């Protein structure tokens, strides 16, 4: 392994992670500076759901496609969401496996699984980009950051998929691109919409808490 | 701090933004990923598929851009990258007003369909509040807010009119039940129930007050209505003005405390229930020491406790139920109305989607008071119309006065031929009244029901021939002598020559408008005491009347007016029982 690749796999990643952690901390501090509204109303609704249950239920919303009409009626879209986010987990995980647990990648099955998962995510990235460019509403609501973030992830998936076997015999360029992109990704994330997973716990916490107190969530369907 | 040149109002909006945004809103403003999942959940989008400006995320972005530009550092550093932006001119504020008031009913349907938990409705309400704070709002919103601030209720009902209506309904009940003990207690201390209502009930639907009184009577409830602070509606919810919201809620809570009431029962109204029961304590920063309950829950309790008996066969109709957004999506009241319906009707047909997934009646969020958006509202109502039609029911029941108006309007527009009613009417109608030995009482009505307007001369003034003919025939069919006038000058001449007992006066007419005619009538010594009932399709025009330095009109009706409402109000003004 060249020094450059070693640097890209270790120091670069560590610096990027540290940077991301600092910016994230600042971001959370920024969010906490806004005062939280106080809830004085007595619980309403026909069921007694505690705030804790409501919050937990709201956080788990992501794994319950039946809970919302928007996901229940669009199974294909929900499947894309799952595939895309599994791809993110796999690609991030890969950036730790390669430098710290490379022996895992000696399993052809794992390599194949990771490649399928990340490849599928890459495909979903392309489908999403086509949708964003072709559906008028999506074009209307999209910002440069939306296009760039999606492109970045799709390209990153592509190189992650190629990087999975962790082979340097044919050259290191694929791995170098993958790790450089990962570092860039980590640095860029806090400034972009990709940081939504940082907000997810907040928004769903408050929505779950309020709506549980009011007996709205989890929804009763009929 | 951005220092570009701004209009005074734009500058104030930006300055106040920081104070308005709380953590929940900041989360909603920061978290949108522009995935578009919420798009199809909005009735405006479904009715306008080719117009992306109705998409919830797009509408939210009109507000989000300000947040990003002024409060979020990504937008401060690289605004164009995240579509951050500011407002500079009053025209831009007007555009924002068009979005937040005219393209969203704050129904919260998109909120429940957003995977990220972005609460657009709350953000939209916040933006409304910002605009209202600098006086940028549809005129109807300004008028109704003013009424609620100054007169104490959002329809400008004067205290004497309110008390007179309660009196009138008491008399009707006494007559109907032939029982002098029945009535509407006012300002009684230490009651189990203090009953609060929507001013619409006083103006257009006093029968629902009588129906509630009947139910309380047969349940042998110890109840009262307050003489003041009786309006449980709250325009602060619609205008985004938390100060108004807090003041209105506080007025009601303090009255209940003054009366030492144990429970506040809120009549059927979605936004009233939400404002009073859920949001009011927060706006008013008031820890409410008594219980609050929707009358739907009260009626259900009476049935379950055996305090009233009902017979569903008395309501021999096919009904469906429309969940008001505020009841279902903001207060979780979805099961109680259905359970209550199961006791009082036999033929119930569920609407789909329903409960928290139901579509807005399209009259929510104060839309009924913003006449400039009526065509847009009615276009978006096609979604609701399709839903209603698919049930095949003859009657739609809803626990919200706002929805009653919204649904009535769209049913007429889409010619669905359905009736709209509320649970209180169905429960009262289904009551099984056991024979009681009542002390005979002689109540002499001023005029008998048949031909009850006989001997009354009514001048109907309206420039729309259809309405003129409709009013004239309804009133004539009920025995009145009707004189017609199509414009202001003619109205004044006929009023002077015919000396009518009542004038029904349209406000917007070509030439001399209704406001001027009204003032002329009031200033004429021979006609000053002639009762006048104002009719208009545009609530914001109310100020043309109320701002005049003459005594207020005796009645007020918003178009469209149906036969029942017209007769009810005419009889009320003429004190015809
Ligand atoms: S569903 Fe939520 S995250 Fe997606 S566009 Fe709508 S508001 Fe934004
Ligand atoms: S709150 Fe209702 S009307 Fe407003 S954007 Fe969302 S779905 Fe549409």
PDB file of C-alpha atoms in Angstrom, chain B residues 208-466:
ATOM      1  CA  UNK B 208     -77.848  23.902  17.788  1.00  0.00           C
ATOM      2  CA  UNK B 209     -77.824  25.910  21.031  1.00  0.00           C
ATOM      3  CA  UNK B 210     -81.387  24.813  21.691  1.00  0.00           C
ATOM      4  CA  UNK B 211     -80.482  21.222  20.861  1.00  0.00           C
ATOM      5  CA  UNK B 212     -77.586  21.288  23.299  1.00  0.00           C
ATOM      6  CA  UNK B 213     -79.821  22.826  25.960  1.00  0.00           C
ATOM      7  CA  UNK B 214     -82.349  20.068  25.377  1.00  0.00           C
ATOM      8  CA  UNK B 215     -79.666  17.412  25.849  1.00  0.00           C
ATOM      9  CA  UNK B 216     -78.353  19.044  29.034  1.00  0.00           C
ATOM     10  CA  UNK B 217     -81.917  19.283  30.273  1.00  0.00           C
ATOM     11  CA  UNK B 218     -82.709  15.613  29.749  1.00  0.00           C
ATOM     12  CA  UNK B 219     -79.351  14.587  31.154  1.00  0.00           C
ATOM     13  CA  UNK B 220     -80.309  16.632  34.222  1.00  0.00           C
ATOM     14  CA  UNK B 221     -77.012  18.395  34.014  1.00  0.00           C
ATOM     15  CA  UNK B 222     -76.172  21.270  36.312  1.00  0.00           C
ATOM     16  CA  UNK B 223     -74.985  23.620  33.614  1.00  0.00           C
ATOM     17  CA  UNK B 224     -74.716  27.217  32.543  1.00  0.00           C
ATOM     18  CA  UNK B 225     -73.618  29.440  29.742  1.00  0.00           C
ATOM     19  CA  UNK B 226     -71.464  32.486  30.466  1.00  0.00           C
ATOM     20  CA  UNK B 227     -72.822  35.923  29.634  1.00  0.00           C
ATOM     21  CA  UNK B 228     -69.359  36.981  28.497  1.00  0.00           C
ATOM     22  CA  UNK B 229     -66.272  35.161  27.316  1.00  0.00           C
ATOM     23  CA  UNK B 230     -68.551  32.559  25.737  1.00  0.00           C
ATOM     24  CA  UNK B 231     -66.804  32.350  22.361  1.00  0.00           C
ATOM     25  CA  UNK B 232     -64.667  29.222  22.244  1.00  0.00           C
ATOM     26  CA  UNK B 233     -63.435  29.933  18.728  1.00  0.00           C
ATOM     27  CA  UNK B 234     -60.137  31.648  18.338  1.00  0.00           C
ATOM     28  CA  UNK B 235     -59.030  33.449  15.244  1.00  0.00           C
ATOM     29  CA  UNK B 236     -55.520  33.534  16.643  1.00  0.00           C
ATOM     30  CA  UNK B 237     -55.167  29.955  15.427  1.00  0.00           C
ATOM     31  CA  UNK B 238     -55.777  31.067  11.853  1.00  0.00           C
ATOM     32  CA  UNK B 239     -54.026  34.413  11.893  1.00  0.00           C
ATOM     33  CA  UNK B 240     -50.961  33.061  13.671  1.00  0.00           C
ATOM     34  CA  UNK B 241     -51.298  35.820  16.231  1.00  0.00           C
ATOM     35  CA  UNK B 242     -50.372  34.180  19.528  1.00  0.00           C
ATOM     36  CA  UNK B 243     -51.291  37.316  21.456  1.00  0.00           C
ATOM     37  CA  UNK B 244     -54.826  37.210  20.150  1.00  0.00           C
ATOM     38  CA  UNK B 245     -54.917  33.453  20.703  1.00  0.00           C
ATOM     39  CA  UNK B 246     -53.796  33.895  24.301  1.00  0.00           C
ATOM     40  CA  UNK B 247     -56.169  36.769  25.031  1.00  0.00           C
ATOM     41  CA  UNK B 248     -59.197  34.934  23.670  1.00  0.00           C
ATOM     42  CA  UNK B 249     -58.383  31.712  25.481  1.00  0.00           C
ATOM     43  CA  UNK B 250     -57.692  33.560  28.742  1.00  0.00           C
ATOM     44  CA  UNK B 251     -61.039  35.384  28.491  1.00  0.00           C
ATOM     45  CA  UNK B 252     -62.811  32.040  28.403  1.00  0.00           C
ATOM     46  CA  UNK B 253     -60.728  30.359  31.117  1.00  0.00           C
ATOM     47  CA  UNK B 254     -61.115  33.308  33.467  1.00  0.00           C
ATOM     48  CA  UNK B 255     -64.862  33.342  32.986  1.00  0.00           C
ATOM     49  CA  UNK B 256     -65.106  29.666  33.878  1.00  0.00           C
ATOM     50  CA  UNK B 257     -62.984  30.304  36.943  1.00  0.00           C
ATOM     51  CA  UNK B 258     -65.174  33.291  37.906  1.00  0.00           C
ATOM     52  CA  UNK B 259     -68.220  31.077  37.695  1.00  0.00           C
ATOM     53  CA  UNK B 260     -66.387  28.372  39.661  1.00  0.00           C
ATOM     54  CA  UNK B 261     -67.310  25.923  36.888  1.00  0.00           C
ATOM     55  CA  UNK B 262     -65.990  22.390  37.151  1.00  0.00           C
ATOM     56  CA  UNK B 263     -65.762  21.597  33.494  1.00  0.00           C
ATOM     57  CA  UNK B 264     -65.709  23.609  30.305  1.00  0.00           C
ATOM     58  CA  UNK B 265     -67.671  21.901  27.555  1.00  0.00           C
ATOM     59  CA  UNK B 266     -66.818  23.104  24.081  1.00  0.00           C
ATOM     60  CA  UNK B 267     -69.516  22.841  21.432  1.00  0.00           C
ATOM     61  CA  UNK B 268     -68.765  21.134  18.138  1.00  0.00           C
ATOM     62  CA  UNK B 269     -66.081  23.160  16.455  1.00  0.00           C
ATOM     63  CA  UNK B 270     -62.733  21.847  15.279  1.00  0.00           C
ATOM     64  CA  UNK B 271     -60.654  24.967  15.553  1.00  0.00           C
ATOM     65  CA  UNK B 272     -62.480  26.053  18.693  1.00  0.00           C
ATOM     66  CA  UNK B 273     -61.769  22.738  20.335  1.00  0.00           C
ATOM     67  CA  UNK B 274     -58.140  22.779  19.313  1.00  0.00           C
ATOM     68  CA  UNK B 275     -57.639  26.405  20.331  1.00  0.00           C
ATOM     69  CA  UNK B 276     -59.383  26.112  23.663  1.00  0.00           C
ATOM     70  CA  UNK B 277     -58.465  22.599  24.661  1.00  0.00           C
ATOM     71  CA  UNK B 278     -54.978  22.209  23.196  1.00  0.00           C
ATOM     72  CA  UNK B 279     -53.256  25.424  22.104  1.00  0.00           C
ATOM     73  CA  UNK B 280     -54.932  27.989  24.362  1.00  0.00           C
ATOM     74  CA  UNK B 281     -53.111  27.060  27.578  1.00  0.00           C
ATOM     75  CA  UNK B 282     -49.803  27.468  25.731  1.00  0.00           C
ATOM     76  CA  UNK B 283     -50.673  30.766  24.080  1.00  0.00           C
ATOM     77  CA  UNK B 284     -52.122  32.206  27.263  1.00  0.00           C
ATOM     78  CA  UNK B 285     -49.413  30.614  29.468  1.00  0.00           C
ATOM     79  CA  UNK B 286     -52.297  29.529  31.644  1.00  0.00           C
ATOM     80  CA  UNK B 287     -52.363  26.360  33.685  1.00  0.00           C
ATOM     81  CA  UNK B 288     -56.037  25.613  33.360  1.00  0.00           C
ATOM     82  CA  UNK B 289     -57.363  24.283  36.677  1.00  0.00           C
ATOM     83  CA  UNK B 290     -60.583  22.751  35.358  1.00  0.00           C
ATOM     84  CA  UNK B 291     -61.351  20.010  32.860  1.00  0.00           C
ATOM     85  CA  UNK B 292     -62.150  20.770  29.242  1.00  0.00           C
ATOM     86  CA  UNK B 293     -64.131  18.482  27.010  1.00  0.00           C
ATOM     87  CA  UNK B 294     -65.749  18.472  23.592  1.00  0.00           C
ATOM     88  CA  UNK B 295     -69.532  18.308  23.659  1.00  0.00           C
ATOM     89  CA  UNK B 296     -69.170  15.171  21.521  1.00  0.00           C
ATOM     90  CA  UNK B 297     -67.527  13.436  24.450  1.00  0.00           C
ATOM     91  CA  UNK B 298     -70.107  14.879  26.849  1.00  0.00           C
ATOM     92  CA  UNK B 299     -73.018  13.560  24.793  1.00  0.00           C
ATOM     93  CA  UNK B 300     -71.382  10.162  24.457  1.00  0.00           C
ATOM     94  CA  UNK B 301     -70.855  10.050  28.205  1.00  0.00           C
ATOM     95  CA  UNK B 302     -74.501  10.862  28.871  1.00  0.00           C
ATOM     96  CA  UNK B 303     -75.576   7.968  26.679  1.00  0.00           C
ATOM     97  CA  UNK B 304     -73.107   5.552  28.225  1.00  0.00           C
ATOM     98  CA  UNK B 305     -74.054   6.603  31.718  1.00  0.00           C
ATOM     99  CA  UNK B 306     -77.720   6.174  30.873  1.00  0.00           C
ATOM    100  CA  UNK B 307     -78.465   9.824  31.510  1.00  0.00           C
ATOM    101  CA  UNK B 308     -80.117  10.210  28.139  1.00  0.00           C
ATOM    102  CA  UNK B 309     -81.762   7.622  25.946  1.00  0.00           C
ATOM    103  CA  UNK B 310     -81.602   7.746  22.188  1.00  0.00           C
ATOM    104  CA  UNK B 311     -83.350   5.951  19.415  1.00  0.00           C
ATOM    105  CA  UNK B 312     -81.363   5.730  16.158  1.00  0.00           C
ATOM    106  CA  UNK B 313     -84.465   5.001  14.133  1.00  0.00           C
ATOM    107  CA  UNK B 314     -85.490   8.621  14.679  1.00  0.00           C
ATOM    108  CA  UNK B 315     -82.665   9.625  12.362  1.00  0.00           C
ATOM    109  CA  UNK B 316     -83.775   7.686   9.348  1.00  0.00           C
ATOM    110  CA  UNK B 317     -81.044   8.912   7.051  1.00  0.00           C
ATOM    111  CA  UNK B 318     -77.812   7.645   5.534  1.00  0.00           C
ATOM    112  CA  UNK B 319     -74.899   9.508   7.003  1.00  0.00           C
ATOM    113  CA  UNK B 320     -71.175   9.770   6.603  1.00  0.00           C
ATOM    114  CA  UNK B 321     -68.757  11.507   8.922  1.00  0.00           C
ATOM    115  CA  UNK B 322     -66.241  14.172   8.013  1.00  0.00           C
ATOM    116  CA  UNK B 323     -63.338  14.474  10.467  1.00  0.00           C
ATOM    117  CA  UNK B 324     -62.366  18.077  10.955  1.00  0.00           C
ATOM    118  CA  UNK B 325     -58.604  18.535  10.548  1.00  0.00           C
ATOM    119  CA  UNK B 326     -58.266  20.207  13.916  1.00  0.00           C
ATOM    120  CA  UNK B 327     -60.216  17.543  15.756  1.00  0.00           C
ATOM    121  CA  UNK B 328     -58.546  14.604  14.059  1.00  0.00           C
ATOM    122  CA  UNK B 329     -55.027  15.736  13.179  1.00  0.00           C
ATOM    123  CA  UNK B 330     -54.378  18.029  16.096  1.00  0.00           C
ATOM    124  CA  UNK B 331     -56.526  16.715  18.961  1.00  0.00           C
ATOM    125  CA  UNK B 332     -56.961  12.998  18.284  1.00  0.00           C
ATOM    126  CA  UNK B 333     -60.750  13.099  18.416  1.00  0.00           C
ATOM    127  CA  UNK B 334     -61.676  10.462  15.856  1.00  0.00           C
ATOM    128  CA  UNK B 335     -63.306   7.581  17.695  1.00  0.00           C
ATOM    129  CA  UNK B 336     -65.770   9.354  19.970  1.00  0.00           C
ATOM    130  CA  UNK B 337     -67.833  10.898  17.174  1.00  0.00           C
ATOM    131  CA  UNK B 338     -68.083   7.518  15.450  1.00  0.00           C
ATOM    132  CA  UNK B 339     -69.139   5.820  18.630  1.00  0.00           C
ATOM    133  CA  UNK B 340     -71.727   8.502  19.229  1.00  0.00           C
ATOM    134  CA  UNK B 341     -73.002   8.121  15.693  1.00  0.00           C
ATOM    135  CA  UNK B 342     -73.400   4.409  16.241  1.00  0.00           C
ATOM    136  CA  UNK B 343     -75.978   5.246  18.931  1.00  0.00           C
ATOM    137  CA  UNK B 344     -77.954   7.798  16.979  1.00  0.00           C
ATOM    138  CA  UNK B 345     -78.063   6.625  13.364  1.00  0.00           C
ATOM    139  CA  UNK B 346     -78.537   3.260  11.741  1.00  0.00           C
ATOM    140  CA  UNK B 347     -77.097   3.841   8.316  1.00  0.00           C
ATOM    141  CA  UNK B 348     -73.511   5.017   8.689  1.00  0.00           C
ATOM    142  CA  UNK B 349     -71.134   4.966   5.738  1.00  0.00           C
ATOM    143  CA  UNK B 350     -67.465   5.553   6.364  1.00  0.00           C
ATOM    144  CA  UNK B 351     -65.688   8.080   4.219  1.00  0.00           C
ATOM    145  CA  UNK B 352     -62.282   7.191   2.781  1.00  0.00           C
ATOM    146  CA  UNK B 353     -59.689   8.210   3.697  1.00  0.00           C
ATOM    147  CA  UNK B 354     -60.843   9.072   7.164  1.00  0.00           C
ATOM    148  CA  UNK B 355     -59.761  10.064  10.666  1.00  0.00           C
ATOM    149  CA  UNK B 356     -56.328  11.697  10.651  1.00  0.00           C
ATOM    150  CA  UNK B 357     -55.989  10.903   6.957  1.00  0.00           C
ATOM    151  CA  UNK B 358     -59.184  12.660   5.975  1.00  0.00           C
ATOM    152  CA  UNK B 359     -58.972  15.568   3.546  1.00  0.00           C
ATOM    153  CA  UNK B 360     -59.669  19.102   4.663  1.00  0.00           C
ATOM    154  CA  UNK B 361     -63.149  20.533   4.031  1.00  0.00           C
ATOM    155  CA  UNK B 362     -61.111  23.255   2.279  1.00  0.00           C
ATOM    156  CA  UNK B 363     -62.690  25.922   4.439  1.00  0.00           C
ATOM    157  CA  UNK B 364     -60.174  25.483   7.238  1.00  0.00           C
ATOM    158  CA  UNK B 365     -57.423  27.813   8.372  1.00  0.00           C
ATOM    159  CA  UNK B 366     -59.765  30.780   8.164  1.00  0.00           C
ATOM    160  CA  UNK B 367     -60.310  30.237   4.420  1.00  0.00           C
ATOM    161  CA  UNK B 368     -64.014  31.019   4.722  1.00  0.00           C
ATOM    162  CA  UNK B 369     -63.216  34.569   5.757  1.00  0.00           C
ATOM    163  CA  UNK B 370     -60.833  35.210   2.844  1.00  0.00           C
ATOM    164  CA  UNK B 371     -63.182  35.730  -0.048  1.00  0.00           C
ATOM    165  CA  UNK B 372     -60.383  36.674  -2.437  1.00  0.00           C
ATOM    166  CA  UNK B 373     -59.323  33.024  -2.422  1.00  0.00           C
ATOM    167  CA  UNK B 374     -62.793  31.541  -2.892  1.00  0.00           C
ATOM    168  CA  UNK B 375     -62.266  30.332  -6.493  1.00  0.00           C
ATOM    169  CA  UNK B 376     -59.017  28.637  -5.465  1.00  0.00           C
ATOM    170  CA  UNK B 377     -60.688  27.106  -2.436  1.00  0.00           C
ATOM    171  CA  UNK B 378     -63.604  25.759  -4.420  1.00  0.00           C
ATOM    172  CA  UNK B 379     -61.304  24.338  -7.065  1.00  0.00           C
ATOM    173  CA  UNK B 380     -59.321  22.465  -4.428  1.00  0.00           C
ATOM    174  CA  UNK B 381     -62.611  21.245  -2.956  1.00  0.00           C
ATOM    175  CA  UNK B 382     -62.997  18.791  -5.824  1.00  0.00           C
ATOM    176  CA  UNK B 383     -61.014  16.326  -3.714  1.00  0.00           C
ATOM    177  CA  UNK B 384     -63.497  16.566  -0.885  1.00  0.00           C
ATOM    178  CA  UNK B 385     -66.428  16.493  -3.288  1.00  0.00           C
ATOM    179  CA  UNK B 386     -65.199  13.198  -4.768  1.00  0.00           C
ATOM    180  CA  UNK B 387     -64.772  11.778  -1.299  1.00  0.00           C
ATOM    181  CA  UNK B 388     -68.285  12.779  -0.275  1.00  0.00           C
ATOM    182  CA  UNK B 389     -69.845  11.515  -3.481  1.00  0.00           C
ATOM    183  CA  UNK B 390     -68.208   8.127  -3.105  1.00  0.00           C
ATOM    184  CA  UNK B 391     -69.921   7.515   0.239  1.00  0.00           C
ATOM    185  CA  UNK B 392     -73.357   7.595  -1.347  1.00  0.00           C
ATOM    186  CA  UNK B 393     -74.689   9.120   1.879  1.00  0.00           C
ATOM    187  CA  UNK B 394     -77.408  11.729   1.930  1.00  0.00           C
ATOM    188  CA  UNK B 395     -76.082  13.579   4.953  1.00  0.00           C
ATOM    189  CA  UNK B 396     -72.586  14.466   6.037  1.00  0.00           C
ATOM    190  CA  UNK B 397     -72.075  14.890   9.748  1.00  0.00           C
ATOM    191  CA  UNK B 398     -69.204  16.929  11.098  1.00  0.00           C
ATOM    192  CA  UNK B 399     -68.191  18.202  14.492  1.00  0.00           C
ATOM    193  CA  UNK B 400     -67.052  21.581  13.287  1.00  0.00           C
ATOM    194  CA  UNK B 401     -68.907  24.747  12.386  1.00  0.00           C
ATOM    195  CA  UNK B 402     -66.185  25.814  10.012  1.00  0.00           C
ATOM    196  CA  UNK B 403     -66.508  22.493   8.198  1.00  0.00           C
ATOM    197  CA  UNK B 404     -70.281  22.944   8.078  1.00  0.00           C
ATOM    198  CA  UNK B 405     -69.744  26.136   6.100  1.00  0.00           C
ATOM    199  CA  UNK B 406     -66.941  24.739   3.969  1.00  0.00           C
ATOM    200  CA  UNK B 407     -68.862  21.574   3.155  1.00  0.00           C
ATOM    201  CA  UNK B 408     -72.126  23.402   2.495  1.00  0.00           C
ATOM    202  CA  UNK B 409     -70.382  25.658   0.043  1.00  0.00           C
ATOM    203  CA  UNK B 410     -68.655  22.879  -1.852  1.00  0.00           C
ATOM    204  CA  UNK B 411     -71.751  20.688  -1.858  1.00  0.00           C
ATOM    205  CA  UNK B 412     -73.607  23.519  -3.530  1.00  0.00           C
ATOM    206  CA  UNK B 413     -70.741  24.219  -5.917  1.00  0.00           C
ATOM    207  CA  UNK B 414     -70.392  20.592  -7.007  1.00  0.00           C
ATOM    208  CA  UNK B 415     -74.154  19.989  -6.874  1.00  0.00           C
ATOM    209  CA  UNK B 416     -73.859  16.977  -4.573  1.00  0.00           C
ATOM    210  CA  UNK B 417     -77.317  17.419  -3.089  1.00  0.00           C
ATOM    211  CA  UNK B 418     -76.185  16.416   0.391  1.00  0.00           C
ATOM    212  CA  UNK B 419     -77.168  17.914   3.721  1.00  0.00           C
ATOM    213  CA  UNK B 420     -74.693  18.889   6.409  1.00  0.00           C
ATOM    214  CA  UNK B 421     -75.447  18.490  10.057  1.00  0.00           C
ATOM    215  CA  UNK B 422     -73.770  18.096  13.411  1.00  0.00           C
ATOM    216  CA  UNK B 423     -73.895  15.465  16.088  1.00  0.00           C
ATOM    217  CA  UNK B 424     -75.739  17.709  18.499  1.00  0.00           C
ATOM    218  CA  UNK B 425     -78.643  17.914  16.049  1.00  0.00           C
ATOM    219  CA  UNK B 426     -78.728  14.158  15.548  1.00  0.00           C
ATOM    220  CA  UNK B 427     -78.514  13.412  19.262  1.00  0.00           C
ATOM    221  CA  UNK B 428     -81.252  15.919  20.098  1.00  0.00           C
ATOM    222  CA  UNK B 429     -83.427  14.456  17.391  1.00  0.00           C
ATOM    223  CA  UNK B 430     -82.846  10.909  18.595  1.00  0.00           C
ATOM    224  CA  UNK B 431     -83.677  11.692  22.208  1.00  0.00           C
ATOM    225  CA  UNK B 432     -86.242   9.391  23.726  1.00  0.00           C
ATOM    226  CA  UNK B 433     -88.338  11.672  25.825  1.00  0.00           C
ATOM    227  CA  UNK B 434     -90.259   9.917  28.494  1.00  0.00           C
ATOM    228  CA  UNK B 435     -93.676  11.257  29.401  1.00  0.00           C
ATOM    229  CA  UNK B 436     -93.393  13.588  32.312  1.00  0.00           C
ATOM    230  CA  UNK B 437     -96.112  15.293  34.240  1.00  0.00           C
ATOM    231  CA  UNK B 438     -95.525  18.865  33.312  1.00  0.00           C
ATOM    232  CA  UNK B 439     -97.276  21.835  34.779  1.00  0.00           C
ATOM    233  CA  UNK B 440     -99.272  23.275  31.951  1.00  0.00           C
ATOM    234  CA  UNK B 441     -97.971  26.579  30.822  1.00  0.00           C
ATOM    235  CA  UNK B 442     -99.481  29.003  28.500  1.00  0.00           C
ATOM    236  CA  UNK B 443     -96.972  30.434  26.116  1.00  0.00           C
ATOM    237  CA  UNK B 444     -98.483  32.703  23.581  1.00  0.00           C
ATOM    238  CA  UNK B 445     -96.431  33.100  20.480  1.00  0.00           C
ATOM    239  CA  UNK B 446     -96.541  36.482  18.828  1.00  0.00           C
ATOM    240  CA  UNK B 447     -97.301  34.933  15.507  1.00  0.00           C
ATOM    241  CA  UNK B 448     -98.210  31.371  14.682  1.00  0.00           C
ATOM    242  CA  UNK B 449     -95.827  29.217  12.703  1.00  0.00           C
ATOM    243  CA  UNK B 450     -97.961  29.172   9.584  1.00  0.00           C
ATOM    244  CA  UNK B 451     -97.628  32.447   7.751  1.00  0.00           C
ATOM    245  CA  UNK B 452     -95.497  33.646  10.613  1.00  0.00           C
ATOM    246  CA  UNK B 453     -94.312  36.749   8.797  1.00  0.00           C
ATOM    247  CA  UNK B 454     -97.834  37.800   7.923  1.00  0.00           C
ATOM    248  CA  UNK B 455     -98.365  41.491   8.375  1.00  0.00           C
ATOM    249  CA  UNK B 456     -94.636  42.276   8.111  1.00  0.00           C
ATOM    250  CA  UNK B 457     -93.329  44.460   5.346  1.00  0.00           C
ATOM    251  CA  UNK B 458     -89.776  43.646   4.270  1.00  0.00           C
ATOM    252  CA  UNK B 459     -87.625  45.588   1.855  1.00  0.00           C
ATOM    253  CA  UNK B 460     -85.128  43.308   0.096  1.00  0.00           C
ATOM    254  CA  UNK B 461     -82.185  45.150  -1.453  1.00  0.00           C
ATOM    255  CA  UNK B 462     -79.811  43.254  -3.710  1.00  0.00           C
ATOM    256  CA  UNK B 463     -78.338  43.850  -7.147  1.00  0.00           C
ATOM    257  CA  UNK B 464     -78.191  40.148  -7.996  1.00  0.00           C
ATOM    258  CA  UNK B 465     -81.535  39.191  -9.577  1.00  0.00           C
ATOM    259  CA  UNK B 466     -81.274  35.531  -8.463  1.00  0.00           C
TER     260      UNK B 466
END
